[in-house]
mmCIF file of C-alpha atoms in Angstrom:
data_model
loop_
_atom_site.group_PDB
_atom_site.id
_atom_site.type_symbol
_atom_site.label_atom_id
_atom_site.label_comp_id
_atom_site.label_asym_id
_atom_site.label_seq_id
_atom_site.Cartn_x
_atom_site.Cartn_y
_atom_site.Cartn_z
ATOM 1 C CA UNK A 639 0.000 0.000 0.000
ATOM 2 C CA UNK A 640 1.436 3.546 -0.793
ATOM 3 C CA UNK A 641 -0.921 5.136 1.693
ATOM 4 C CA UNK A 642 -1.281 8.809 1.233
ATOM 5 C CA UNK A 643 0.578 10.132 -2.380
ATOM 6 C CA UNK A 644 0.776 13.536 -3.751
ATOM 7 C CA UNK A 645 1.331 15.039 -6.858
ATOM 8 C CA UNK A 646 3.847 17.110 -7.502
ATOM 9 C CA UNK A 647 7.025 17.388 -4.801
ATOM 10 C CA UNK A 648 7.853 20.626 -6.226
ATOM 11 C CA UNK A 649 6.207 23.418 -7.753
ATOM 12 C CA UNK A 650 7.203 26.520 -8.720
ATOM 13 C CA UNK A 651 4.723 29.485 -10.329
ATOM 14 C CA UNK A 652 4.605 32.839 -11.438
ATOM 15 C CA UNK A 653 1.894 34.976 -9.869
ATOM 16 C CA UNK A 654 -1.224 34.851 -12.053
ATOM 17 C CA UNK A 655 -0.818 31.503 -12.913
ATOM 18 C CA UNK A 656 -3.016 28.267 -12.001
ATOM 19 C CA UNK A 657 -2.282 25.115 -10.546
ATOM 20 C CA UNK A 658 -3.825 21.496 -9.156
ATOM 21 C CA UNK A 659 -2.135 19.560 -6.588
ATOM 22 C CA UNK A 660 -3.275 16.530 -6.832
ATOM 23 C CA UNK A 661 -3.971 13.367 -3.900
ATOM 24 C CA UNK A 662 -4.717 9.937 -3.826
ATOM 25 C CA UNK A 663 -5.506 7.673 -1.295
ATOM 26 C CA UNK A 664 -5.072 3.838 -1.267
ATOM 27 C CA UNK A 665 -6.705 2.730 2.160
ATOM 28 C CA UNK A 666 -10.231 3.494 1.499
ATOM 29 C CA UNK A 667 -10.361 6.003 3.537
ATOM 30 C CA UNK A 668 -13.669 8.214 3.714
ATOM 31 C CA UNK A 669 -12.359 11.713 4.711
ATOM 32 C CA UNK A 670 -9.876 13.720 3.144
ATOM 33 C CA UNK A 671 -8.110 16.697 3.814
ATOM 34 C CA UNK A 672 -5.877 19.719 2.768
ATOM 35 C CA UNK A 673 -3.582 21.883 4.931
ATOM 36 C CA UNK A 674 -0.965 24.375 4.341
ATOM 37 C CA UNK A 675 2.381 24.597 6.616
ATOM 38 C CA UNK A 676 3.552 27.498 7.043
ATOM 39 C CA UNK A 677 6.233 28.802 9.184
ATOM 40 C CA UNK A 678 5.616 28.810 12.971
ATOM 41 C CA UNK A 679 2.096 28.547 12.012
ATOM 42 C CA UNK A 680 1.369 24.775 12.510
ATOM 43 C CA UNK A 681 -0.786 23.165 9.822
ATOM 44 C CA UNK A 682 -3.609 24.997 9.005
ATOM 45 C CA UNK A 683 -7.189 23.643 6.948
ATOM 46 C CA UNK A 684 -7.936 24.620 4.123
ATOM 47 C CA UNK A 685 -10.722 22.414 2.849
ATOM 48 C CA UNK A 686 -11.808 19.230 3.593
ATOM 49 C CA UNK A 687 -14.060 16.005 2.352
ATOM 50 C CA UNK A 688 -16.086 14.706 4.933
ATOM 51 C CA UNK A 689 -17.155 11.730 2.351
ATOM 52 C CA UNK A 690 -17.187 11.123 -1.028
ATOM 53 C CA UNK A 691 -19.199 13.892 -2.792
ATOM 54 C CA UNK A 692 -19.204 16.819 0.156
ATOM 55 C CA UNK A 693 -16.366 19.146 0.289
ATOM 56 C CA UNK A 694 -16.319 22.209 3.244
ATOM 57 C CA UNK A 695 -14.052 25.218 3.835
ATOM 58 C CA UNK A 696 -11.288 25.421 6.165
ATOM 59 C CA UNK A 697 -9.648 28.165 8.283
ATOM 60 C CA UNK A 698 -7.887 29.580 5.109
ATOM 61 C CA UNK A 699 -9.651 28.566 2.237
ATOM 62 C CA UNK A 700 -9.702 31.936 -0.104
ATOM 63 C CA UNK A 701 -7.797 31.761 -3.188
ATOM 64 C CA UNK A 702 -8.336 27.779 -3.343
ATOM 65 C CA UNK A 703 -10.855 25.264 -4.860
ATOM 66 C CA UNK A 704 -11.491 21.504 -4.199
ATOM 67 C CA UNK A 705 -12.468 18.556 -5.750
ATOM 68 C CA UNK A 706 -13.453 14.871 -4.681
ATOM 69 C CA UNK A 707 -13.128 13.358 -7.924
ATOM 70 C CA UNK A 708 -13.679 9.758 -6.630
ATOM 71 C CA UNK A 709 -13.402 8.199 -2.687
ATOM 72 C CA UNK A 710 -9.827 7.596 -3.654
ATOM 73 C CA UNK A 711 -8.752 11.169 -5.083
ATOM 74 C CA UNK A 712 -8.885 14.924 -3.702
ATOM 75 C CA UNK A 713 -7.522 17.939 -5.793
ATOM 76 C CA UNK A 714 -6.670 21.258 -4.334
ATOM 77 C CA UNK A 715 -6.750 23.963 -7.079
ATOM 78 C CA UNK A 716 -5.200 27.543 -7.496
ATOM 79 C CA UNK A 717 -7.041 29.718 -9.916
ATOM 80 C CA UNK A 718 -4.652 32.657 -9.642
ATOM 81 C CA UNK A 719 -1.792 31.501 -7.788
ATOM 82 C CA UNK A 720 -0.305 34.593 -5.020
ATOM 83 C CA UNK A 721 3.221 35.260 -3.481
ATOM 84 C CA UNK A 722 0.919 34.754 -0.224
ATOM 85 C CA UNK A 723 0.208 31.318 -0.977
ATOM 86 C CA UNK A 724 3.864 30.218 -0.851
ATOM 87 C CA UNK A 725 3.875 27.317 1.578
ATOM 88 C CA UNK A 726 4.046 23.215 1.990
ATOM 89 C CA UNK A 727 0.468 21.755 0.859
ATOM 90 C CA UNK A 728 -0.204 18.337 2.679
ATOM 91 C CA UNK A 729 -3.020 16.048 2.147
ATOM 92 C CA UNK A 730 -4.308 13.671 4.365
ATOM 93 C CA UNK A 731 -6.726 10.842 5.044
ATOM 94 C CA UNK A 732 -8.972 9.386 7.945
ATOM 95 C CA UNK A 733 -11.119 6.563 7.764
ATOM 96 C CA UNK A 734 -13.788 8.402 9.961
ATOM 97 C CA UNK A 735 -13.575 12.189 11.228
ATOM 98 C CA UNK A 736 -12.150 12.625 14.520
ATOM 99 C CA UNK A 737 -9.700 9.715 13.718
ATOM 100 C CA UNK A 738 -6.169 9.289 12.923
ATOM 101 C CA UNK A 739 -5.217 11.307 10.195
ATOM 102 C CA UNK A 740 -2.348 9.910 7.595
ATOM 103 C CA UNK A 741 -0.553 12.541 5.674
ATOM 104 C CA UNK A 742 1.199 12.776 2.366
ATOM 105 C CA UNK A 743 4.258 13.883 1.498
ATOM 106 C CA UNK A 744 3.677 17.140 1.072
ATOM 107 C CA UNK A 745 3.809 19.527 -2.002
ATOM 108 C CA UNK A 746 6.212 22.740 -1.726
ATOM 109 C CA UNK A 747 5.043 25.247 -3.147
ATOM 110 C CA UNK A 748 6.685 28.570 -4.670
ATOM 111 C CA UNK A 749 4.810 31.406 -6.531
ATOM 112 C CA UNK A 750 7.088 34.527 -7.429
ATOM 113 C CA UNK B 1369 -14.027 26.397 17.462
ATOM 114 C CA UNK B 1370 -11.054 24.739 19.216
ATOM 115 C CA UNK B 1371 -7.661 26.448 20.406
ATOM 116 C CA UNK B 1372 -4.215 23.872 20.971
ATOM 117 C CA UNK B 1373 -1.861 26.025 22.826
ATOM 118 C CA UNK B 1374 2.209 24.463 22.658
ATOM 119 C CA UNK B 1375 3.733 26.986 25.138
ATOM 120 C CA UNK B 1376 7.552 25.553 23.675
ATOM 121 C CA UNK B 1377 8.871 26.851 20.761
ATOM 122 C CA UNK B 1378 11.814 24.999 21.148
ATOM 123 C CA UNK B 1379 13.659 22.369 23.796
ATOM 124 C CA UNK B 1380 16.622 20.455 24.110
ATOM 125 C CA UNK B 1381 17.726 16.948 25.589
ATOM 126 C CA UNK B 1382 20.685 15.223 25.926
ATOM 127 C CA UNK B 1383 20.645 11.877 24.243
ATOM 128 C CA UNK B 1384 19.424 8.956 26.684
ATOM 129 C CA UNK B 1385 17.441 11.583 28.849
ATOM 130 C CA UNK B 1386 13.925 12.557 29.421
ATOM 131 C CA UNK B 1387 11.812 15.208 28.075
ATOM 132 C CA UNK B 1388 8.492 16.316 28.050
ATOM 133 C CA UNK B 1389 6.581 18.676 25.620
ATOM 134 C CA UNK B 1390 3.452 20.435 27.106
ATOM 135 C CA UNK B 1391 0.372 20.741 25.299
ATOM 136 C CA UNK B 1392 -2.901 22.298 26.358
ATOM 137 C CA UNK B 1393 -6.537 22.463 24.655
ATOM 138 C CA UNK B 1394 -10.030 23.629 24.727
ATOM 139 C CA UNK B 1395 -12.769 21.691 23.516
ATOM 140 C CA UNK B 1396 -16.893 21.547 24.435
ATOM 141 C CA UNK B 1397 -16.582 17.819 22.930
ATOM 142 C CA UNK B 1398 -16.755 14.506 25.079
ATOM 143 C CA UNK B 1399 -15.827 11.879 22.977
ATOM 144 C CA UNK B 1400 -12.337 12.835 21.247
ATOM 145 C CA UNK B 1401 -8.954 11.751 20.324
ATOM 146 C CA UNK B 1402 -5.884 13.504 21.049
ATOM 147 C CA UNK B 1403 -2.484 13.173 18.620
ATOM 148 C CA UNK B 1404 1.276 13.944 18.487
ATOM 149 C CA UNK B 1405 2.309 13.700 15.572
ATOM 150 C CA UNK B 1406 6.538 14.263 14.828
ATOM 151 C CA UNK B 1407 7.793 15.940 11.703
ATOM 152 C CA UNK B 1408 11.576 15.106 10.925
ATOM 153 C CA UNK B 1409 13.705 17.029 8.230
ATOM 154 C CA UNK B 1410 12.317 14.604 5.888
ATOM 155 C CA UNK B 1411 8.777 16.843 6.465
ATOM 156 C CA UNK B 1412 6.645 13.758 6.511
ATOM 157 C CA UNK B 1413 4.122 13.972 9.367
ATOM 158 C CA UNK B 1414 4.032 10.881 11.315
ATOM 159 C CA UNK B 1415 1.944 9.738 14.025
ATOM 160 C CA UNK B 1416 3.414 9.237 17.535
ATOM 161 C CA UNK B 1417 0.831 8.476 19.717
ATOM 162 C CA UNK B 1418 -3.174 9.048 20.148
ATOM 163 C CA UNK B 1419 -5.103 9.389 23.320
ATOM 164 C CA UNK B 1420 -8.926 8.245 23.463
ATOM 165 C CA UNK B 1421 -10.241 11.211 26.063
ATOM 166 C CA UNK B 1422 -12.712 9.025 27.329
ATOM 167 C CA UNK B 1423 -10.070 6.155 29.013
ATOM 168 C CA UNK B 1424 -8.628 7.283 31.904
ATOM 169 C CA UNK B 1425 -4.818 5.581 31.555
ATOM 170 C CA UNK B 1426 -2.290 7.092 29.501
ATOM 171 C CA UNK B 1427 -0.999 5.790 26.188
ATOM 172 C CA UNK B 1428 2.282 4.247 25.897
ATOM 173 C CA UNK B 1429 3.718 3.303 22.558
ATOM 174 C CA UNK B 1430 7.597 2.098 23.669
ATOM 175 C CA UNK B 1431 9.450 5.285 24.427
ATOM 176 C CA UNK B 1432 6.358 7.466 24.208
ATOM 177 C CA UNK B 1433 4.047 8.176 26.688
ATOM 178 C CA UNK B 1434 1.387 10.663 27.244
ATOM 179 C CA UNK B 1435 0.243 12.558 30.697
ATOM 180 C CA UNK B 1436 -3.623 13.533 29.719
ATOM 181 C CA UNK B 1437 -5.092 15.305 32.375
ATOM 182 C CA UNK B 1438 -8.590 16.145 30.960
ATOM 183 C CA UNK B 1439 -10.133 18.312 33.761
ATOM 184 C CA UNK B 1440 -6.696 20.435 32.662
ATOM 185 C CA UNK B 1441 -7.526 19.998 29.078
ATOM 186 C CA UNK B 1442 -3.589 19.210 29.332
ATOM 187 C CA UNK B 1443 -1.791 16.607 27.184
ATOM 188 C CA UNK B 1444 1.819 16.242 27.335
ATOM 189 C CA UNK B 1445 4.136 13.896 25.837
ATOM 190 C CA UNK B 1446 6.992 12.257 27.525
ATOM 191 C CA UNK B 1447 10.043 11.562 25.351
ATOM 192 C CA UNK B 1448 12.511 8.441 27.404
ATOM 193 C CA UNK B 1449 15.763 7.535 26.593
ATOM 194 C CA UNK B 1450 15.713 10.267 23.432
ATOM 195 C CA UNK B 1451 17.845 9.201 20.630
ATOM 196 C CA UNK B 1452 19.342 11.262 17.881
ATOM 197 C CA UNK B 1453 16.253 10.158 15.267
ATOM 198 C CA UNK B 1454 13.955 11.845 18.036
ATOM 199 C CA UNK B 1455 15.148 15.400 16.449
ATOM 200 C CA UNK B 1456 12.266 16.667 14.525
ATOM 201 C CA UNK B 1457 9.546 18.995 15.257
ATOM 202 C CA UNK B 1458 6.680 17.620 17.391
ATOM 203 C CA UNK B 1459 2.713 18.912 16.922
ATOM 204 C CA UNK B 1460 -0.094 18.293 19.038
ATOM 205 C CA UNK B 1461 -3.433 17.998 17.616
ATOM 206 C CA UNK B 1462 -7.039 17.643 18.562
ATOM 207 C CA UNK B 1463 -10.435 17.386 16.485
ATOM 208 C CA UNK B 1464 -13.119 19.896 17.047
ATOM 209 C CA UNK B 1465 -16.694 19.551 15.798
ATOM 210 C CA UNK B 1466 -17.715 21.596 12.927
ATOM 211 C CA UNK B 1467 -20.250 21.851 10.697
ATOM 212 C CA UNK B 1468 -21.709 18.261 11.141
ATOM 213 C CA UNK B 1469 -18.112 16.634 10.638
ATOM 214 C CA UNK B 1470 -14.554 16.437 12.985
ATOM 215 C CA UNK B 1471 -11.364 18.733 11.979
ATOM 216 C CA UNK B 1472 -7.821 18.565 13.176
ATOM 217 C CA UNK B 1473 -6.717 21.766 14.784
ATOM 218 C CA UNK B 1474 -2.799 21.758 15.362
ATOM 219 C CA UNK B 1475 -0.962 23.572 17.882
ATOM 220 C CA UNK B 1476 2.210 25.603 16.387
ATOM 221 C CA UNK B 1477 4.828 22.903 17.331
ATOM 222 C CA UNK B 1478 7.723 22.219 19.223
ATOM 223 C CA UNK B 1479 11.312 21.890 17.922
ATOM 224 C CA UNK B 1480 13.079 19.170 19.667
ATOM 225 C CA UNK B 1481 16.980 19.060 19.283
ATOM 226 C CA UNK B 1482 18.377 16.012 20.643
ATOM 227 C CA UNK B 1483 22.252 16.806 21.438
ATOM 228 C CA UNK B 1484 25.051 13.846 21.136
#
């Protein structure tokens, strides 16, 4: 099992410019997530899939849209990528809410 | 909403000692889990350990152990016999109802050095 993958490591973007980060999950896990990392700012939510077919906001979730294309996959799009959304993107899984999460890998991100 | 409150920035230890990172909460739920989770250099976020608030003993997974004093809302973890591969940052983390569904709210993290 790969558990948790993400897609791509590395990014960098110009400001203006759109992106999708893309996750997959392998352990049929019902919930999904997407933080940001920022420094001395813990992880922060910025969307979320409860199950297949919802999706809710986050803490921080201007500037970004979701998708739950399938139980197995959740995409975190950038329209109009900002400096301000510079950061480490990290997906992550639960079987139920409330349980143990299981991360990714994480995607670093860098718009100039 | 839910606050997670890690009053260390950063903390020491000297290989083969003890250490213990403080973590405190507030939450209106009952039912809940609690989590480290450790973050090496690598970035990957692994899980440490995970508390059920409702049992009353501690967890213990090998050298890990928590102190969960839930009338505190206070959840510490105790680092024994720290090794070298125990240098990473450490987050606490708790879910918080919202909405109709359960959210992981991190606290801002610990940096744990462990000296040779």
């Amino acid at each position: 099992n790969a558990g948790v993958t993400q897609t791509p490591k590395f990014q960098v973007l110009k400001t203006g410019q759109s992106m999708t980060l893309q996750c997959a999950q392998d352990m049929n896990h019902n919930s999904m997530y997407w933080y940001r990392q920022d420094p001395g700012m813990g992880l922060r939510l910025i969307y979320y899939s409860a199950s297949e077919g919802t999706t809710d906001k986050g803490e921080v979730p201007n500037g970004y849209n979701v998708s739950r294309l399938n139980k197995r996959e959740f995409s975190l799009r950038l329209e109009s990528a900002a400096p301000s959304q510079t950061s480490v993107y990290f997906c992550a899984s639960t079987r139920h809410p409330g349980e143990t999460q299981y991360f990714g890998p994480g995607t670093r991100l860098l718009v100039l | 909403a839910q606050t997670v409150t890690q009053s260390q920035p950063e903390m020491s230890v000297q290989e083969a000692e003890t250490v213990t990172l403080s973590c405190t909460y507030d939450t209106s739920e009952n039912n809940y889990y609690l989590f480290w989770y450790k973050q090496p250099p690598s970035r990957q976020m692994i899980l440490v350990i995970r508390q059920e608030a409702y049992k009353q003993q501690n967890a213990t997974e090998n050298r890990f152990s928590v102190n969960f004093q839930k009338a505190a809302k206070s959840f510490s973890l105790k680092i024994s016999d720290s090794q070298l591969g125990d240098t990473a940052m450490y987050f606490c983390a708790t879910p918080y109802s919202g909405a109709g569904s359960y959210q992981l709210t991190f606290g801002k993290g610990t940096k744990l050095s462990v000296i040779p």
